[in-house]
mmCIF file of C-alpha atoms in Angstrom:
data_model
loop_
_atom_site.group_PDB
_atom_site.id
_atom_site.type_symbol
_atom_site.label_atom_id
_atom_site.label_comp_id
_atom_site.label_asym_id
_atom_site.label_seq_id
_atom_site.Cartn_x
_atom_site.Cartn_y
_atom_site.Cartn_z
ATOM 1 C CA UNK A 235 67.852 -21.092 123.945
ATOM 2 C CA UNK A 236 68.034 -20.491 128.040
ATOM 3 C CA UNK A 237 70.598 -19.385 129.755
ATOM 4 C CA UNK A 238 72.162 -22.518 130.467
ATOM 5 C CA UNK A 239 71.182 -23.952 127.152
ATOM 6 C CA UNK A 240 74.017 -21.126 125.795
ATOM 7 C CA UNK A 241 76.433 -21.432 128.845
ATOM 8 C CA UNK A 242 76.495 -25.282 127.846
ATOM 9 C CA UNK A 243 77.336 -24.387 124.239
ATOM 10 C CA UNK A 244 79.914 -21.965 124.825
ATOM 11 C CA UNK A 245 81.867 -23.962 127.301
ATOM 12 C CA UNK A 246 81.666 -27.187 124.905
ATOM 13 C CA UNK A 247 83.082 -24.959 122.287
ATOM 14 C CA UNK A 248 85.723 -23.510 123.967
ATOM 15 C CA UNK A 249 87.611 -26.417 125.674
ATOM 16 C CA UNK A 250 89.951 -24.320 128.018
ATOM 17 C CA UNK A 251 86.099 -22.905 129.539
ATOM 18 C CA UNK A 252 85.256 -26.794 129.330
ATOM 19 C CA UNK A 253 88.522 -28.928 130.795
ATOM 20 C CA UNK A 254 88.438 -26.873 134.174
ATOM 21 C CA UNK A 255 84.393 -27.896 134.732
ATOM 22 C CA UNK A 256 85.500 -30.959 133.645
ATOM 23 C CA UNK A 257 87.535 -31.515 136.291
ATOM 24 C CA UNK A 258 85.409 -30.408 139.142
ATOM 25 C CA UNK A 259 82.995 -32.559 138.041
ATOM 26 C CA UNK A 260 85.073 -36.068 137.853
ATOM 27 C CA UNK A 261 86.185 -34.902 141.393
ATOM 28 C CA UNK A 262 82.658 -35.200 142.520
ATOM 29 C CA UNK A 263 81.855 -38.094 140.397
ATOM 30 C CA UNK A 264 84.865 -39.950 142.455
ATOM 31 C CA UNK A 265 83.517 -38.356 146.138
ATOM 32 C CA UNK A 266 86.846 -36.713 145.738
ATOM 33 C CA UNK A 267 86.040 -34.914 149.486
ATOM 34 C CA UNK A 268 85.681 -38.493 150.749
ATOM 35 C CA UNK A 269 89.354 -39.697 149.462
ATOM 36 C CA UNK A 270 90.882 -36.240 150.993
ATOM 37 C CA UNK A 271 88.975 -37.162 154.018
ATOM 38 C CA UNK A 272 90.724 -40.485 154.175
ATOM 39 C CA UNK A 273 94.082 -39.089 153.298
ATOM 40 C CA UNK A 274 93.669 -37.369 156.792
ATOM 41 C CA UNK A 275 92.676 -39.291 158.495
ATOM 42 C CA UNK A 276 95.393 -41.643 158.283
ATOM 43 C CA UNK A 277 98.088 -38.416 157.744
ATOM 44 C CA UNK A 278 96.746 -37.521 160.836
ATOM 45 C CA UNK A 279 97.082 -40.357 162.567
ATOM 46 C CA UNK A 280 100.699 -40.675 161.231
ATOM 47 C CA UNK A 281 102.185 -36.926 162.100
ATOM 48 C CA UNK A 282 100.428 -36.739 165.491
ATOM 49 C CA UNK A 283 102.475 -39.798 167.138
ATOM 50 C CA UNK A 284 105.306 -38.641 165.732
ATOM 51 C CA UNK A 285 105.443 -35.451 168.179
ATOM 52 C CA UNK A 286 104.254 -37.445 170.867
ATOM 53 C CA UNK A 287 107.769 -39.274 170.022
ATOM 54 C CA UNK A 288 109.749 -36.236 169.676
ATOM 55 C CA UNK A 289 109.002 -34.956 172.674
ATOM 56 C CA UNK A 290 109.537 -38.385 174.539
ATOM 57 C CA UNK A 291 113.310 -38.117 172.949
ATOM 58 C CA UNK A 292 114.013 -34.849 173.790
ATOM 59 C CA UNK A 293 112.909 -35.185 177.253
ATOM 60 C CA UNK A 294 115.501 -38.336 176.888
ATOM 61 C CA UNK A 295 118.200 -35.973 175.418
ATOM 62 C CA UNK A 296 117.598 -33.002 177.918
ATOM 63 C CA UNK A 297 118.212 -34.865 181.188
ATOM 64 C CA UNK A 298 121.527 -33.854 182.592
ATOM 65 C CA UNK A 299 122.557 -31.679 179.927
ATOM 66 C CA UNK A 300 122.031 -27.927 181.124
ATOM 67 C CA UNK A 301 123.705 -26.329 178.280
ATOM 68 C CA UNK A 302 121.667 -27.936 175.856
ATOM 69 C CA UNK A 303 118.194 -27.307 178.086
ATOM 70 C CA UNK A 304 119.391 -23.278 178.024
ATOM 71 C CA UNK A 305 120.008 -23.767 173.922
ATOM 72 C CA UNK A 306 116.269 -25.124 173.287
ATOM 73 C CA UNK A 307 114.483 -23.222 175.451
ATOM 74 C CA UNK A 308 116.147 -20.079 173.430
ATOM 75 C CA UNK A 309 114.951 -21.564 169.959
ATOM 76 C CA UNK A 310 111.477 -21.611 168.360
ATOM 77 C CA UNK A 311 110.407 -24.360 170.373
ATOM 78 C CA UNK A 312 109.378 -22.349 173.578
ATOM 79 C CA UNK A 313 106.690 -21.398 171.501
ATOM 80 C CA UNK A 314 105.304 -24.574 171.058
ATOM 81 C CA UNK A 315 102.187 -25.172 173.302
ATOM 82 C CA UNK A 316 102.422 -27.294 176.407
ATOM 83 C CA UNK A 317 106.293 -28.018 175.323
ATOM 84 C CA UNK A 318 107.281 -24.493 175.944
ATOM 85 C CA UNK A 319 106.352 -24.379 179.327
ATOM 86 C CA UNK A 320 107.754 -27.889 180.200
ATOM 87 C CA UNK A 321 110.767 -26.365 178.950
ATOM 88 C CA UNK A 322 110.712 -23.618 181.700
ATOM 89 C CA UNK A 323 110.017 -26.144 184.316
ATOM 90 C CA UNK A 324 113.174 -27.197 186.397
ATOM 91 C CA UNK A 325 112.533 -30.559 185.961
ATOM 92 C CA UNK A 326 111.664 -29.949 181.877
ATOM 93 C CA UNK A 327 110.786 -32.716 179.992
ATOM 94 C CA UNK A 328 111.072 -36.255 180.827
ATOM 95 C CA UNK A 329 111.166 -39.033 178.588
ATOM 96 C CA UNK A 330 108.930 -41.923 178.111
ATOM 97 C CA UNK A 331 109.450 -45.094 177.034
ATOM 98 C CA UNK A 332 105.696 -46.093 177.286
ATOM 99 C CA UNK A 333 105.371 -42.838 175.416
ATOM 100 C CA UNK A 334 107.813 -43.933 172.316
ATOM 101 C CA UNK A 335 106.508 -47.442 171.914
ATOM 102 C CA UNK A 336 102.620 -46.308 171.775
ATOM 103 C CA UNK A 337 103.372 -43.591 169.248
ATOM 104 C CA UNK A 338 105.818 -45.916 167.075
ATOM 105 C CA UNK A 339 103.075 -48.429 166.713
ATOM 106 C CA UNK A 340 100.622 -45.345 165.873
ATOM 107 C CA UNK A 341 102.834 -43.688 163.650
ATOM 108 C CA UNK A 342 103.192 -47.130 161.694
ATOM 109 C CA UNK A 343 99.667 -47.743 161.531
ATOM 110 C CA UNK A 344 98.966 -43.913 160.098
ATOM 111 C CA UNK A 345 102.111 -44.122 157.943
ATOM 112 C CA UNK A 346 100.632 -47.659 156.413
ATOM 113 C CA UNK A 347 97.409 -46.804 155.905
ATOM 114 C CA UNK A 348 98.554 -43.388 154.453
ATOM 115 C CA UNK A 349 100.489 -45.241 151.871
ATOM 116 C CA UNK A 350 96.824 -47.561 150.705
ATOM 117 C CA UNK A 351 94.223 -44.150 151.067
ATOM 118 C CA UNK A 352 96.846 -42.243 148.663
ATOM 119 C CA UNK A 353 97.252 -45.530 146.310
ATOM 120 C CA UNK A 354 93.219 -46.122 146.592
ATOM 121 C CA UNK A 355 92.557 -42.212 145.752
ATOM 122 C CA UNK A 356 94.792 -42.751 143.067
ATOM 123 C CA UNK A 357 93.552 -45.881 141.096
ATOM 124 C CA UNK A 358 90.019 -44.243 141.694
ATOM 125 C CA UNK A 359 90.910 -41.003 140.037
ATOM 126 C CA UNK A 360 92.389 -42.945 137.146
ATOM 127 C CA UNK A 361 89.538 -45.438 136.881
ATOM 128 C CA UNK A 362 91.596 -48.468 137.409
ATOM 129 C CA UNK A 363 90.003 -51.913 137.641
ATOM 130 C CA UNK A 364 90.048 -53.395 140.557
ATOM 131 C CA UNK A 365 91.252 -56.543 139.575
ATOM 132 C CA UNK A 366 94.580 -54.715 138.076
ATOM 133 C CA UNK A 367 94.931 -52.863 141.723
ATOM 134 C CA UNK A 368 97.843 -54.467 143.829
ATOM 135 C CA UNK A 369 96.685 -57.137 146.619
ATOM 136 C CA UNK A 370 96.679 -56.168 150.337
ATOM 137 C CA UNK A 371 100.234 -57.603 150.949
ATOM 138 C CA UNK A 372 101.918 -56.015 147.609
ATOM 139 C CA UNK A 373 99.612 -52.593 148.179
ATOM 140 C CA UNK A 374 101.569 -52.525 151.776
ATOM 141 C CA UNK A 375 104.802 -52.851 150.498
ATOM 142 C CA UNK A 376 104.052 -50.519 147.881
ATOM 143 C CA UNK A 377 103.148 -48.287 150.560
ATOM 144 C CA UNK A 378 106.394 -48.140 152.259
ATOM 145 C CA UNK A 379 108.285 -47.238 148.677
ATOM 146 C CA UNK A 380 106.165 -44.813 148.177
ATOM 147 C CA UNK A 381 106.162 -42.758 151.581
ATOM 148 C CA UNK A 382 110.196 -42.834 151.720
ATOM 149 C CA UNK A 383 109.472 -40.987 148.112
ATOM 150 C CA UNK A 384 107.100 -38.606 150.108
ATOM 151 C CA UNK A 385 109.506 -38.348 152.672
ATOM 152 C CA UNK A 386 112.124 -37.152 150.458
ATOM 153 C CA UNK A 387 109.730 -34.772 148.996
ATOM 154 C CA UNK A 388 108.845 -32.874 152.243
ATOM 155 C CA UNK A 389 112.672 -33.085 153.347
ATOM 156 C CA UNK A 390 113.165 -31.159 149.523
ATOM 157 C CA UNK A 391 110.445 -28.929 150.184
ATOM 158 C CA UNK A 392 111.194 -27.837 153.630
ATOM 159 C CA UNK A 393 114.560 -27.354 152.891
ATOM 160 C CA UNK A 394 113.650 -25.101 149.829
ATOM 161 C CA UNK A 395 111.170 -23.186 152.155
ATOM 162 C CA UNK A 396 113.979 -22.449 155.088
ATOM 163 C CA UNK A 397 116.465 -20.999 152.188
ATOM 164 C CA UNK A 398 113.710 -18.711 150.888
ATOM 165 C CA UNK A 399 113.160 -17.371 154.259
ATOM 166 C CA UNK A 400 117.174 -16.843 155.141
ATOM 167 C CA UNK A 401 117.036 -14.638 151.780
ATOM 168 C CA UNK A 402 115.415 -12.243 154.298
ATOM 169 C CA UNK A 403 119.233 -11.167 155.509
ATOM 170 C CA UNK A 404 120.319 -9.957 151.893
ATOM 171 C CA UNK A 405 119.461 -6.205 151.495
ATOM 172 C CA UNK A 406 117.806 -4.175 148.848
ATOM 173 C CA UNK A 407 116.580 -5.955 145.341
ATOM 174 C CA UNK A 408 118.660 -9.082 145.112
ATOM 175 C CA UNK A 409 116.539 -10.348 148.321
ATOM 176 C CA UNK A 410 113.690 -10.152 146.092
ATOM 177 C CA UNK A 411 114.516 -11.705 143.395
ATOM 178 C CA UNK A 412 116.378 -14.724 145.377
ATOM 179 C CA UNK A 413 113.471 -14.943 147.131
ATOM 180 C CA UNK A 414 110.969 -15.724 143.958
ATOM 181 C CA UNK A 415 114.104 -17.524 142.203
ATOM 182 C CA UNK A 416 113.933 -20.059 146.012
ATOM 183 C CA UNK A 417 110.380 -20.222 145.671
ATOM 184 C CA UNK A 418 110.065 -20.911 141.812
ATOM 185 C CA UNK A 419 112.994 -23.377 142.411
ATOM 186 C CA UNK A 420 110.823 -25.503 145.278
ATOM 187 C CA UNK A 421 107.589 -25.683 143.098
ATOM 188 C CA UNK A 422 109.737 -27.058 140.109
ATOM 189 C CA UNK A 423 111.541 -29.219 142.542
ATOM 190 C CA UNK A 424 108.217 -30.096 144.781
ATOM 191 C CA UNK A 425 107.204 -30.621 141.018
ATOM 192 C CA UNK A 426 109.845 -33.215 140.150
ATOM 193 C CA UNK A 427 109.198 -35.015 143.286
ATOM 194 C CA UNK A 428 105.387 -35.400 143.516
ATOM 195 C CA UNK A 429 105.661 -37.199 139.731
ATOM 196 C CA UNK A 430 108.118 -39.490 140.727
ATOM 197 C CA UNK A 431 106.086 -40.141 143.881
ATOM 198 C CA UNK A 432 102.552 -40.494 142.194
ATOM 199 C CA UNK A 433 103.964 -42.512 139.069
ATOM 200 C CA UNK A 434 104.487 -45.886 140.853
ATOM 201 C CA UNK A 435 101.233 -45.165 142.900
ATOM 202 C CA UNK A 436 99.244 -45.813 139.536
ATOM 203 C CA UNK A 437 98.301 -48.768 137.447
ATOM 204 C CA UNK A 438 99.397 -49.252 134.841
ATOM 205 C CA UNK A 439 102.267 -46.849 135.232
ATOM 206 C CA UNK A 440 101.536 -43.856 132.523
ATOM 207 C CA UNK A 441 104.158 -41.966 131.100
ATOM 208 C CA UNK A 442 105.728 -38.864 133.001
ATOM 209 C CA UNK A 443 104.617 -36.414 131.010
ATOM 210 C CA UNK A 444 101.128 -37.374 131.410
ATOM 211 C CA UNK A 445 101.698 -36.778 135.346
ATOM 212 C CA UNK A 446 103.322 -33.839 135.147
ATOM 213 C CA UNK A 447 100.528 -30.946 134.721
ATOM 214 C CA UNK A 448 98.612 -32.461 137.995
ATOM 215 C CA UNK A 449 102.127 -32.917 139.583
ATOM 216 C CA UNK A 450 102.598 -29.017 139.101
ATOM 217 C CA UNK A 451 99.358 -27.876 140.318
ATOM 218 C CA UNK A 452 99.745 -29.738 143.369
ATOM 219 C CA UNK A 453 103.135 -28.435 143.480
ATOM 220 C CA UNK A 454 101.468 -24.920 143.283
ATOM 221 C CA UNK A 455 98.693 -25.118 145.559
ATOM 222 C CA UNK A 456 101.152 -26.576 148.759
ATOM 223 C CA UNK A 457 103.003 -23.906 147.875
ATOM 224 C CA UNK A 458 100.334 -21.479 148.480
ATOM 225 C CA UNK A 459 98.760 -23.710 151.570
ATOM 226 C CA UNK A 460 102.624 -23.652 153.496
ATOM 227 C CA UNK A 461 102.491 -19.550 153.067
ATOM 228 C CA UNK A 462 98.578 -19.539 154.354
ATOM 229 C CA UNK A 463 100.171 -21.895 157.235
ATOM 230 C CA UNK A 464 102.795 -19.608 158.088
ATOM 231 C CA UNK A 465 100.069 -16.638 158.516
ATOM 232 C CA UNK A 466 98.432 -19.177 160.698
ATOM 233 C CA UNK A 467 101.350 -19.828 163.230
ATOM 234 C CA UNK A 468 102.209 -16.606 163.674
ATOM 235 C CA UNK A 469 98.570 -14.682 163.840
ATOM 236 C CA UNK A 470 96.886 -17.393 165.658
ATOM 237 C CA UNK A 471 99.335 -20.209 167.137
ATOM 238 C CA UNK A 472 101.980 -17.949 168.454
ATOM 239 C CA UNK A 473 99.326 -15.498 170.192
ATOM 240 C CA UNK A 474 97.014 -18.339 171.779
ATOM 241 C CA UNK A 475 97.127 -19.180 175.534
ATOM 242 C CA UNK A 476 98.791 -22.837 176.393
ATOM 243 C CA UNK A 477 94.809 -24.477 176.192
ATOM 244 C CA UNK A 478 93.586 -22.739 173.204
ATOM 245 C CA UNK A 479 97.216 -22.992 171.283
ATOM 246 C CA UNK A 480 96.647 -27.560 171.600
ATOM 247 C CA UNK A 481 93.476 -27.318 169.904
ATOM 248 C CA UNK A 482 94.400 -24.655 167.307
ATOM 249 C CA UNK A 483 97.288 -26.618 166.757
ATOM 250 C CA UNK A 484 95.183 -30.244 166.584
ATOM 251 C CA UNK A 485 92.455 -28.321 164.306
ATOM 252 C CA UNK A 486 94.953 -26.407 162.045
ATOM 253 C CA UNK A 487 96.763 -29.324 161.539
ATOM 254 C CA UNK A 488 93.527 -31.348 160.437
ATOM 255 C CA UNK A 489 92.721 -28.665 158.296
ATOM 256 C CA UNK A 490 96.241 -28.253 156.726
ATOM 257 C CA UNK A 491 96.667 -31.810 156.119
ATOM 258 C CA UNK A 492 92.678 -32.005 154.514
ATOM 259 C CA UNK A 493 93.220 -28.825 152.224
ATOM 260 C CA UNK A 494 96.348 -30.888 151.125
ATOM 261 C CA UNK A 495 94.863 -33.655 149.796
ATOM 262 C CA UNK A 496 91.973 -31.921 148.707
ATOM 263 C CA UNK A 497 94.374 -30.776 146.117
ATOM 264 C CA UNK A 498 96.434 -33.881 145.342
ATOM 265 C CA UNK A 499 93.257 -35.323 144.761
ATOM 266 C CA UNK A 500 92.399 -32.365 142.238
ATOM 267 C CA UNK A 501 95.622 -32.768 140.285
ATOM 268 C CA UNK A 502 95.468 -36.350 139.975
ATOM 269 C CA UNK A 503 91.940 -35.427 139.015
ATOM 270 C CA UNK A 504 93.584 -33.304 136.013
ATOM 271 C CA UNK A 505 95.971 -35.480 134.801
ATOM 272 C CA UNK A 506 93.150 -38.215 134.473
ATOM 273 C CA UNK A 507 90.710 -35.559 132.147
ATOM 274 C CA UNK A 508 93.761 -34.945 130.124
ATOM 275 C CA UNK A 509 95.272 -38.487 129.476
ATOM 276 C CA UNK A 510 91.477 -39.767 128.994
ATOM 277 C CA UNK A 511 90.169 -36.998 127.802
ATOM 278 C CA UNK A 512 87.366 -36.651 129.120
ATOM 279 C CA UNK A 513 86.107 -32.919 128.440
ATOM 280 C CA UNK A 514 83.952 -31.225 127.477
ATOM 281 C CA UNK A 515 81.208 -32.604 129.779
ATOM 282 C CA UNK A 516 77.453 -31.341 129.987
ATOM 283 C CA UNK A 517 76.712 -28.498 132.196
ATOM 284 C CA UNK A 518 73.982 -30.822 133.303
ATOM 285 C CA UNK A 519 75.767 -33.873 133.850
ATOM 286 C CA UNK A 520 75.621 -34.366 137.879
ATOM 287 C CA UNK A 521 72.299 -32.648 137.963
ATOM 288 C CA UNK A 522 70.026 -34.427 135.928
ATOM 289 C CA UNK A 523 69.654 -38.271 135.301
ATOM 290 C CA UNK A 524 68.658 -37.774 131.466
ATOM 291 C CA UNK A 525 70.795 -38.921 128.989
ATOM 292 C CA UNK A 526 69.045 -36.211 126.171
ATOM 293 C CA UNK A 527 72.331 -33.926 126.477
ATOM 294 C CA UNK A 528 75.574 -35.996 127.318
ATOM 295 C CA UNK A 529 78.624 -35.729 125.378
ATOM 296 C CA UNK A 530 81.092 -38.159 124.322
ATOM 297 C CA UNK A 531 83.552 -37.265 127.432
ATOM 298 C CA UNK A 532 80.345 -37.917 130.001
ATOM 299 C CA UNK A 533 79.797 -41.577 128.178
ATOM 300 C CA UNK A 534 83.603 -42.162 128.245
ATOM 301 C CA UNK A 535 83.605 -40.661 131.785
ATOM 302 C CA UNK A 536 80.658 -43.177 132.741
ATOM 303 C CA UNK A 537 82.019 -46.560 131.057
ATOM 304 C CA UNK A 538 85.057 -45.537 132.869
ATOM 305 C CA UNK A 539 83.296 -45.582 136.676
ATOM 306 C CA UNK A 540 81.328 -48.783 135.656
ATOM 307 C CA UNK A 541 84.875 -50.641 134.543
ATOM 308 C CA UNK A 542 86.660 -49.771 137.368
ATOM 309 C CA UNK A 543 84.323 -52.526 139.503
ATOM 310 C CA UNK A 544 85.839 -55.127 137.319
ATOM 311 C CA UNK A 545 86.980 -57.350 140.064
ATOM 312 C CA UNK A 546 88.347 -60.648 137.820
ATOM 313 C CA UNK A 547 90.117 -60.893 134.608
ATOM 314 C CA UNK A 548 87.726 -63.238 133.236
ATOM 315 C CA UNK A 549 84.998 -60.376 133.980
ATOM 316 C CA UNK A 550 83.626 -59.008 131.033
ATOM 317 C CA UNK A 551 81.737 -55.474 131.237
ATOM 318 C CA UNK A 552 80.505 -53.591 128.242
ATOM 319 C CA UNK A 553 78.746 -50.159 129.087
ATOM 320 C CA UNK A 554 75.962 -49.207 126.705
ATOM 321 C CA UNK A 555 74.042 -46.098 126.432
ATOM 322 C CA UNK A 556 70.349 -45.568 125.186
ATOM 323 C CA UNK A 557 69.320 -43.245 122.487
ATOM 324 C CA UNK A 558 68.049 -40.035 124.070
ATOM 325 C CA UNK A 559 64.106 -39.728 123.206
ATOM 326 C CA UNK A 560 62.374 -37.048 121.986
ATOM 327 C CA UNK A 561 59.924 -35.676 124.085
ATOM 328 C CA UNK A 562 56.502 -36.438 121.553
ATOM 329 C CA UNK A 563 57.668 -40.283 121.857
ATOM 330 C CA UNK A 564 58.041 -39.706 126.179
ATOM 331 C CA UNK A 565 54.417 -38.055 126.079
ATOM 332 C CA UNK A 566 52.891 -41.168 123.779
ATOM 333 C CA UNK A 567 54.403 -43.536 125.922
ATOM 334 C CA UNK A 568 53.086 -41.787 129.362
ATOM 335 C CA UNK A 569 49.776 -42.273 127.476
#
């Protein structure tokens, strides 16, 4: 037997070796990169406006009010690029009503479409026909349930995240351990909230427990991605000049919000190869177009694809496989 021959075996045998291939592989089987891609896109194209808006309504809020100009330009948001300066300036920043209605009507546009790319990558992960996926006018209204569930959950999360830094003022040991007690306490929390958020988002609804493993590894990896965007501000945000600082901002953001859905996209992903259980898969599977060494979980997998295009009730599609052949019968045949 090869080598792969035996790394096939062992990881069909042991199915904790075989659930996490599993898993990579559906995501590429979906074009999991492409739904994360999408999920930016219109994230994107939701958060940007919204500073454009900010900064419209504090230039509103700033205008005759000196004690309050002296208060902001003290906080953290002199070290914002472009905003900092303004701040410095003696006439500051001045609001725009042009300004607020353009990035309203972006922001609604990003925020809507956000709410159909994360119900799309959702239904695709879960293989859900298309004719049981909600129609454009009930996906839209979905949409807005669904983001003021999202909403909540970053207004949790950030919230969890600023206690866990004040723990910083406690002394000695009990800082430490309130500081992993705040952070295990946002994840379960984060946790909580992504499950309520991603059980509508699916049809038919599943049960919660069936959401809750991909839930928590989402949970886990923002976690991780907030701390790697923390190093970011402060190693490469806070130290860039007031050019370079707008397009490390633009990019990090782009990147932060793609690595983001690149792992909601994985944990939906996992909750989909557990509920349907679709592991162990061959080694081979997305590398060969021979059918000699599939498994049950890559014909299940492969029905699934082929019955999400079901696009009428009164469509009827039955998947069949052939029987592998050996290879004397291929060699008579090519005679």
């Amino acid at each position: 037997m090869s080598t792969l021959g035996r790394l096939d075996a062992a990881q069909r045998r042991r199915r904790r070796l075989g659930f996490p291939l599993a898993v990579v592989y559906k995501f590429f089987d979906d074009q999991g990169s492409y739904l994360a891609v999408i999920i930016t896109y219109y994230a994107f194209a939701a958060i940007f406006p919204l500073l454009l808006i900010s900064s419209s309504v504090l230039g509103f809020v700033l205008q005759g009010n000196e004690e309050l100009q002296k208060a902001v330009l003290q906080s953290a948001l002199k070290e914002f690029p472009i905003v900092g300066t303004q701040l410095a300036t003696p006439q500051g920043l001045q609001g725009s009503t042009g300004a607020v209605i353009v990035g309203t009507i972006t922001a609604l546009y990003g925020i809507i479409g956000l709410g159909q790319a994360v119900q799309n990558a959702v239904n695709v992960t879960w293989g859900t026909p298309r004719n049981r996926r909600p129609n454009p006018f009930h996906g839209r209204l979905r949409s807005g349930a669904l983001l003021s569930l999202a909403g909540l959950t970053v207004l949790s999360f950030a919230t969890l995240t600023v206690l866990a830094g004040s723990q910083a003022s406690l002394a000695g040991v009990v800082a430490d351990n309130l500081g992993w007690l705040v952070s295990i306490g946002s994840i379960l929390v984060l946790t909580a909230m992504l499950t309520l958020c991603l059980r509508p988002a699916t049809r038919p609804r599943p049960a919660f427990r069936t959401i809750i493993p991909g839930a928590f590894f989402t949970a886990l990896g923002w976690h991780l991605l907030e701390r790697l965007g923390g190093v970011y501000v402060n190693d490469v945000l806070a130290k860039a000049s007031e050019v370079n600082g707008i397009f490390a901002l633009t990019l990090g953001l782009i990147g932060l919000i793609y690595a983001a859905a690149v792992i909601a996209v994985i944990g939906a992903e996992l909750n989909s190869v557990l509920v349907h259980n679709l592991y162990p898969r061959s080694l081979l599977a997305l590398f060969t177009d021979s059918a000699t060494d599939l498994t049950p979980a890559d014909h299940r997998a492969y029905a699934m694809y082929a019955k999400a295009q079901r696009h009428k009730a009164s469509e009827t599609i039955d998947v069949t496989f052939d029987k592998p052949r050996t290879k004397r019968f291929q060699r008579r045949k090519s005679r």
